[in-house]
XYZ file of N, CA and C in Angstrom:
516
model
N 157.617 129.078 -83.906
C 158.387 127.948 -84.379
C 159.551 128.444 -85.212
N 160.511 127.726 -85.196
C 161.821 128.361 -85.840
C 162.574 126.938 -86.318
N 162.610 127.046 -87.794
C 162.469 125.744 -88.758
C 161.541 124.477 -88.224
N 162.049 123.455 -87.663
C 161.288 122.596 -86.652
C 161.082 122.843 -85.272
N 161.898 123.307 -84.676
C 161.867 123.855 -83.408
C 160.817 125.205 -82.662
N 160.212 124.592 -81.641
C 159.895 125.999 -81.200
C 160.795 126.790 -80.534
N 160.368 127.649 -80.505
C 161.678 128.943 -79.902
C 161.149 128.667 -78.469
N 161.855 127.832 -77.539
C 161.869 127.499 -76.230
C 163.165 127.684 -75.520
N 163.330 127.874 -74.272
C 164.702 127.056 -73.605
C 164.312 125.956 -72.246
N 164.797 124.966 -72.501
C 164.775 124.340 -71.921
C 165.874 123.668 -70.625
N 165.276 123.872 -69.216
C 166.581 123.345 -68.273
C 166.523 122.206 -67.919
N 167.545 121.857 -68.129
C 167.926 120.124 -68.117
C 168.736 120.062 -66.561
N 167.584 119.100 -66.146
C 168.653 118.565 -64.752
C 168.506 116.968 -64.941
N 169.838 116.333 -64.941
C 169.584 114.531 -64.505
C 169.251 114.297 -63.036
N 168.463 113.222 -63.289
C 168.041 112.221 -62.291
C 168.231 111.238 -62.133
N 168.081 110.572 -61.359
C 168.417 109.207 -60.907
C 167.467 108.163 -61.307
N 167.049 108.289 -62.544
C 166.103 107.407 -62.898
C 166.128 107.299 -64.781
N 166.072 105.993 -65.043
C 166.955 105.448 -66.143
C 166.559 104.022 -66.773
N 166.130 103.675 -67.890
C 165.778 102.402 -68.694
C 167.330 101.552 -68.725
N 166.876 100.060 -68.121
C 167.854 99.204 -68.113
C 168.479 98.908 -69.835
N 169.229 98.896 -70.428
C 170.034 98.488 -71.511
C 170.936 97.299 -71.598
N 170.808 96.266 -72.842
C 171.539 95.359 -72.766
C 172.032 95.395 -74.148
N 173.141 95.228 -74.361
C 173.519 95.454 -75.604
C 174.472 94.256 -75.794
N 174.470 93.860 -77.012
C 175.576 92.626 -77.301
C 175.677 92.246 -78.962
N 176.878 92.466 -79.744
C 177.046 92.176 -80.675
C 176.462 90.747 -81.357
N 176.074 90.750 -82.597
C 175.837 89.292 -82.527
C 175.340 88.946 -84.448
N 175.648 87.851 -84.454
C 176.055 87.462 -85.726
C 174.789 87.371 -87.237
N 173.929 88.112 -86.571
C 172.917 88.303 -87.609
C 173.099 89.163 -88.585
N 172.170 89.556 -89.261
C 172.121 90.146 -90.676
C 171.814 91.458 -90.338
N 170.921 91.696 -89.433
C 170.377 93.135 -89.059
C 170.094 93.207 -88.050
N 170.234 94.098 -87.272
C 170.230 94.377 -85.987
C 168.862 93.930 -84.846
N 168.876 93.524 -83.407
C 167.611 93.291 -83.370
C 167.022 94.083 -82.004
N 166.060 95.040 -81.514
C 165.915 95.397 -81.189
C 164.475 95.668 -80.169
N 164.173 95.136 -78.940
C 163.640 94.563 -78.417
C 163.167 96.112 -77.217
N 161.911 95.677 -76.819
C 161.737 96.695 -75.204
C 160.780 95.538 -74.460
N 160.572 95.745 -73.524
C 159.942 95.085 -72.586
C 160.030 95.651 -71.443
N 159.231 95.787 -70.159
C 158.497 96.467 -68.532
C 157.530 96.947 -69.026
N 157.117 97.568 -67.674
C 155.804 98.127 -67.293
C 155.897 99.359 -68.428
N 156.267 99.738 -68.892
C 156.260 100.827 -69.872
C 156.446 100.799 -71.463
N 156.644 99.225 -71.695
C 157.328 99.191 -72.959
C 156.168 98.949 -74.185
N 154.876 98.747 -73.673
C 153.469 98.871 -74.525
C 153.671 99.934 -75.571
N 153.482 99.501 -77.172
C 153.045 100.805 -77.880
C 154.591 101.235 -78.523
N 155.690 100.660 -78.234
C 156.961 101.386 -78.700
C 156.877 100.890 -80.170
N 156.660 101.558 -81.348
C 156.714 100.926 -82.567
C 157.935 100.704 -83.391
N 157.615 100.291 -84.274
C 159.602 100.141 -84.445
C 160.501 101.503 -85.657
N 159.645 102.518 -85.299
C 160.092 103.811 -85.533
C 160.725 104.529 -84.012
N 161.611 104.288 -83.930
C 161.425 104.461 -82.353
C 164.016 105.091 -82.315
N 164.014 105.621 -81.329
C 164.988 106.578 -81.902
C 166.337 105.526 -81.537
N 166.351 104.213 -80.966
C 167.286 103.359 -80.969
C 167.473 102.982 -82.544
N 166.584 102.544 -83.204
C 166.244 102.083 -84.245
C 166.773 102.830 -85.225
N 166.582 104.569 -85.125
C 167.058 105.207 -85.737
C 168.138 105.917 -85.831
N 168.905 105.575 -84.281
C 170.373 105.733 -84.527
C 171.255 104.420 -85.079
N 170.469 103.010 -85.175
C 171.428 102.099 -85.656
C 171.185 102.406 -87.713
N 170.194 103.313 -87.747
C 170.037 102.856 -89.110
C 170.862 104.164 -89.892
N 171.299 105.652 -89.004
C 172.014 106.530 -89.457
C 173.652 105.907 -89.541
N 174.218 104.972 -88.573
C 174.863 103.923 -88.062
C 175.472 103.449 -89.360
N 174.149 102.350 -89.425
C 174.521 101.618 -90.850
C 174.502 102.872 -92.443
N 173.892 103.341 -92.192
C 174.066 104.025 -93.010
C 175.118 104.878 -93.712
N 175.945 105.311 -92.862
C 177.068 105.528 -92.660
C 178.376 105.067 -92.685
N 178.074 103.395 -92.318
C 179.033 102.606 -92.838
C 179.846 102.288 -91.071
N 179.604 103.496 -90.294
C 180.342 103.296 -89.268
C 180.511 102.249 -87.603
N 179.644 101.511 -88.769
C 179.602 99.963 -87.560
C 180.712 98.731 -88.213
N 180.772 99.869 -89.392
C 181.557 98.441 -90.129
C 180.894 97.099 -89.906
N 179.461 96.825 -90.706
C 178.723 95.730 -91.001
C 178.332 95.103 -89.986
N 179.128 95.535 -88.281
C 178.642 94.767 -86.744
C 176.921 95.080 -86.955
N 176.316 94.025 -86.099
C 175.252 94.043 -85.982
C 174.603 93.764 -84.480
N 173.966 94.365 -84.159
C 173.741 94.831 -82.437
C 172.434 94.219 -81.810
N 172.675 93.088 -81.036
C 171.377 92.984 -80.423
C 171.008 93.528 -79.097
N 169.990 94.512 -78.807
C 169.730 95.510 -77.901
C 168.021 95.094 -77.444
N 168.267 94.876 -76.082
C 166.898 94.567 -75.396
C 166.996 96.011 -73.874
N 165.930 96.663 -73.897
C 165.684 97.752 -73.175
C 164.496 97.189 -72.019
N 164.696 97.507 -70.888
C 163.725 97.228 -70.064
C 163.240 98.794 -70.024
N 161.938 98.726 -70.294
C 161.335 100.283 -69.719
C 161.375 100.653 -68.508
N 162.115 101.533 -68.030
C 161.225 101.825 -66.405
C 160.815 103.548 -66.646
N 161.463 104.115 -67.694
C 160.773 105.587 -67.792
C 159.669 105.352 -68.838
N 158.627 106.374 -68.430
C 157.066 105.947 -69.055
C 157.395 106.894 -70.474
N 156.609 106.667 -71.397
C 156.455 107.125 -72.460
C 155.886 108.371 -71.942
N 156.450 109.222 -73.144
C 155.328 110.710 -73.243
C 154.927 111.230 -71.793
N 156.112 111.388 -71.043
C 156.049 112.097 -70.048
C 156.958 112.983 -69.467
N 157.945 113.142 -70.702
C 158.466 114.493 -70.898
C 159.987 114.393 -70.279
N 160.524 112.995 -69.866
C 161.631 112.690 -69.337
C 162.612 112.475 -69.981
N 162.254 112.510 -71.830
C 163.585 112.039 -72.693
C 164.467 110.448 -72.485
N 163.346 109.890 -72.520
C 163.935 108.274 -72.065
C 164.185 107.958 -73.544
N 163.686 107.896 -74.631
C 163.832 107.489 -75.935
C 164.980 108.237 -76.324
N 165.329 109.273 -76.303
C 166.530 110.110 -76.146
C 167.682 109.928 -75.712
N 166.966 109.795 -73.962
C 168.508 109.187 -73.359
C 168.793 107.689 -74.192
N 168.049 106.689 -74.112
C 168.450 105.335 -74.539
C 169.496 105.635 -76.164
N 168.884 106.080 -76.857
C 170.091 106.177 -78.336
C 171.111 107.032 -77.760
N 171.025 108.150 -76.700
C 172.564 108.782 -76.283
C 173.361 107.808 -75.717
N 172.864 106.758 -74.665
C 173.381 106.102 -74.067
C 173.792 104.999 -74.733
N 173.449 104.472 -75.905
C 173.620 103.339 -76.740
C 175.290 104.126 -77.437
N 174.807 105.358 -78.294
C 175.837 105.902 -79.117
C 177.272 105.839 -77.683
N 176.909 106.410 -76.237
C 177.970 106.295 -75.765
C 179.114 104.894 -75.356
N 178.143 104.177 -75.328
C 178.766 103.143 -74.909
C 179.494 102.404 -76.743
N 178.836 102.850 -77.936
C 179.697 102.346 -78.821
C 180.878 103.681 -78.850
N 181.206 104.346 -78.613
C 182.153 105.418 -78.553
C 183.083 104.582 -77.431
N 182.617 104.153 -76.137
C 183.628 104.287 -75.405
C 184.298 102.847 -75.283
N 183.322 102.199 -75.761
C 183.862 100.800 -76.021
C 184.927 100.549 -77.722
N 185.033 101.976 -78.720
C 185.961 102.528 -79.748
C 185.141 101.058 -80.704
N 183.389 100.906 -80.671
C 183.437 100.320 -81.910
C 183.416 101.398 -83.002
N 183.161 102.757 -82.582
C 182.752 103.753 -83.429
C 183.821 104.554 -82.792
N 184.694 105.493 -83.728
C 185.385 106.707 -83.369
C 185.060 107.805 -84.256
N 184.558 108.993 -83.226
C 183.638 109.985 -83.744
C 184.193 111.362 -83.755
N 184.047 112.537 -84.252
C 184.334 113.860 -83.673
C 183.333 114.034 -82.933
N 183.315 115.151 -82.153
C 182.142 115.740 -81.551
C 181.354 116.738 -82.446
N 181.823 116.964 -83.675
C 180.815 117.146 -84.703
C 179.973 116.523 -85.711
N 180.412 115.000 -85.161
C 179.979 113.932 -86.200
C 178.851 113.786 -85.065
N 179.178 113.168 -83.528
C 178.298 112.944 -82.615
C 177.108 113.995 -82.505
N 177.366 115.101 -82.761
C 176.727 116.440 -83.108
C 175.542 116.105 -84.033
N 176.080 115.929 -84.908
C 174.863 115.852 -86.143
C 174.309 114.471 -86.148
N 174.821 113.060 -85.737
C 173.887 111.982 -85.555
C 173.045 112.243 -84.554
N 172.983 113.086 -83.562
C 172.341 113.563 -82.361
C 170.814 113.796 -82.994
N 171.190 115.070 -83.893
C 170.278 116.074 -84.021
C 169.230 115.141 -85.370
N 170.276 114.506 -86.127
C 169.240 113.566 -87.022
C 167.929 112.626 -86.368
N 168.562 112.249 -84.865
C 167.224 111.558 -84.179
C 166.824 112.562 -83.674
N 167.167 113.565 -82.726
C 166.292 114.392 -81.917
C 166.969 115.298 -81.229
N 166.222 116.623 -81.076
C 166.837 118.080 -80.637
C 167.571 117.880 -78.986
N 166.936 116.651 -78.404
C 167.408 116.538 -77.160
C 168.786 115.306 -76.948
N 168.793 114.693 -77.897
C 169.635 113.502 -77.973
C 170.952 113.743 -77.508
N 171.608 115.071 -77.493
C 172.934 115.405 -77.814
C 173.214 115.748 -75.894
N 172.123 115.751 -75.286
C 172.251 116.311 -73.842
C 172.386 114.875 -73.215
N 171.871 113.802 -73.726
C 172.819 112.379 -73.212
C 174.181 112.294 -73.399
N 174.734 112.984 -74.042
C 176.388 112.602 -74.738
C 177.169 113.389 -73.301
N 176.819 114.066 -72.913
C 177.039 115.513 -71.711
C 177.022 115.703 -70.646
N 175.397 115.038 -70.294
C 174.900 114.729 -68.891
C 175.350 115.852 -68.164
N 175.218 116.602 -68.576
C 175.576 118.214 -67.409
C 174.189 119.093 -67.348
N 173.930 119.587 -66.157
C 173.069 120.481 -66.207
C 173.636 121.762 -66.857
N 172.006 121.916 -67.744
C 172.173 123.204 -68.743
C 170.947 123.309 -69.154
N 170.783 124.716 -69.916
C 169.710 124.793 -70.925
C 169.732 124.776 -72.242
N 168.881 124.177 -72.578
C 168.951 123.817 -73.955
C 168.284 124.726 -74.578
N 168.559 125.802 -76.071
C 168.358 126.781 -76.352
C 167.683 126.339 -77.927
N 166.785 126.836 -78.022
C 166.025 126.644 -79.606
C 166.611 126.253 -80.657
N 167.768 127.667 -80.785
C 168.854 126.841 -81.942
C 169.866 125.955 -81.931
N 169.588 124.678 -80.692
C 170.197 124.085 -80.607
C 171.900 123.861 -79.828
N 172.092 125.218 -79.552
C 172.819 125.866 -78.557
C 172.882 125.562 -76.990
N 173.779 124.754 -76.910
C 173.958 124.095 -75.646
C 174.764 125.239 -74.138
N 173.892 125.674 -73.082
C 174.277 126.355 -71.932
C 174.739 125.389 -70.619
N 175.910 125.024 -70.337
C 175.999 124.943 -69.185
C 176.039 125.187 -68.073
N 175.941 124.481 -67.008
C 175.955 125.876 -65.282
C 176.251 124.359 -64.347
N 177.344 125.008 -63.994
C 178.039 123.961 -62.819
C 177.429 124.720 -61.525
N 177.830 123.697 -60.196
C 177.709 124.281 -59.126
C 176.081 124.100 -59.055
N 175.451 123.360 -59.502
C 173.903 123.543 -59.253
C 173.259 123.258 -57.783
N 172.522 123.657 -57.211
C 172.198 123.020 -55.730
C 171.435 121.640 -56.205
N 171.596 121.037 -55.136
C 170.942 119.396 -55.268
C 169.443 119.879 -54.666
N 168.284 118.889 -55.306
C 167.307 119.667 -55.004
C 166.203 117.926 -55.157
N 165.667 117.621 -53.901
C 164.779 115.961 -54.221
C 163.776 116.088 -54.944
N 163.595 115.566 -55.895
C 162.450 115.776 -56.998
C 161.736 114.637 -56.477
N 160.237 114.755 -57.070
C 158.503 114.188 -56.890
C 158.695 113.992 -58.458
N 158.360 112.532 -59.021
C 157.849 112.505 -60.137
C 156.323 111.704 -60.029
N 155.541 112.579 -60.797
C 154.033 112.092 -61.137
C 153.364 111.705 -62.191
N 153.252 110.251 -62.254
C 152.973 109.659 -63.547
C 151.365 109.535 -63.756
N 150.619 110.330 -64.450
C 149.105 109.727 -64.391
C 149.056 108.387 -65.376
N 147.963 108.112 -65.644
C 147.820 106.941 -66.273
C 147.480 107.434 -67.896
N 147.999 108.389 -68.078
C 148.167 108.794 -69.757
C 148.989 109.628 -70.386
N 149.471 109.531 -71.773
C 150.477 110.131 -72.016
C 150.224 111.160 -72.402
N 150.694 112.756 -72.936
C 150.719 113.229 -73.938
C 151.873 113.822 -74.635
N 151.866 113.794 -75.910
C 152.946 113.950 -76.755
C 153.518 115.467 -77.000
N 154.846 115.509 -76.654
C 154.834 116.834 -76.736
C 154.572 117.339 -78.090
N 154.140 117.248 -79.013
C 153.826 117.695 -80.382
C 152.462 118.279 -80.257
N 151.761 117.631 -79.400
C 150.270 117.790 -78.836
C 150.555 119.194 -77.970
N 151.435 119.064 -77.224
C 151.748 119.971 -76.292
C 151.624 121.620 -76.842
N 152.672 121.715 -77.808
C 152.901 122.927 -78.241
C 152.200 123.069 -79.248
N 151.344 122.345 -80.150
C 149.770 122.864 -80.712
C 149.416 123.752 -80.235
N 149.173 123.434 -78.963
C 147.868 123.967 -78.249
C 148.612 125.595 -77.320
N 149.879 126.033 -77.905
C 150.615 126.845 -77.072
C 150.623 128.338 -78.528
N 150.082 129.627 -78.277
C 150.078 130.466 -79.007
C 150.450 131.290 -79.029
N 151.282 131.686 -77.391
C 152.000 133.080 -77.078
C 152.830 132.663 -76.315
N 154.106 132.594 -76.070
C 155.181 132.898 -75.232
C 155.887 133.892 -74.969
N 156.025 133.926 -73.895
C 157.057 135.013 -73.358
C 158.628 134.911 -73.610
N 159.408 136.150 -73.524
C 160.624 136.104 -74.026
C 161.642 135.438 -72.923
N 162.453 134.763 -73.698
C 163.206 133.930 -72.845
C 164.406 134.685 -71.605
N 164.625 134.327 -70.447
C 164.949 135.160 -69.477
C 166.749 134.826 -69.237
């Protein structure tokens, strides 16, 4: 482990598979934030949408707007696809490109990493590997390749995951 991180690399390829988003400004006091599908059981309201509107407000950089956001699940929890991830990348992008928020890419940088080590590979959407210290690798030219996804009927958390992991090999 190396501060929070384990010393991993990870290769990121997108897919064609993605949680519906609805987003719409709206005249309340605090933001309201909703999930619902076959997957949306169990999302508590610690959850990393939640916690990019509250680095957001925190920040000042909504300028007091307040966001009502309803998510249809279609990626399953805790199955290693970065759907909670993608959804706050994809939220932060669309307030970037719609200029309610104007950001550096070192500001987008560090609200990334405040929700999560993977958050910042939604802003990008490029295949790459993602490197322990946070060190982003790209590689164009990738071959297209049809992926099998297999959902059993339970989750596990990657925190669970790398518990149970005591030796790795050096990264290639």
């Amino acid at each position: 482990k190396k501060k929070n991180l384990h010393k991993i690399e990870s290769i990121i390829n997108f897919i064609d598979l993605n949680d519906d988003i609805s987003i719409n400004q709206h005249n309340g006091n605090k933001h309201i934030i909703s999930f619902y599908g076959k997957f949306s059981k169990n999302i508590g309201k610690k959850n990393t949408v939640q916690k990019l509107f509250q680095i957001l407000d925190k920040e000042n950089l909504l300028n007091n707007k307040k966001f009502k956001v309803k998510i249809k699940k279609i990626i399953p929890q805790e199955a290693g696809l970065g759907g909670g991830s993608m959804n706050a990348a994809s939220i932060l992008n669309y307030l970037i490109k719609k200029k309610i928020v104007n950001l550096s890419y070192k500001k987008i940088r560090s609200i990334c990493d405040l929700i999560g080590s993977d958050v910042i590979l939604g802003t990008i959407k490029s295949s790459c590997v993602l490197i322990s210290n946070g060190k982003i690798k790209k590689f164009y030219d990738t071959p297209k390749y049809y992926s099998i996804l297999v959902k059993p009927d339970f989750g596990c958390p990657t925190k669970n995951i790398y518990s149970a992991v005591h030796q790795y090999t050096k990264p290639k």
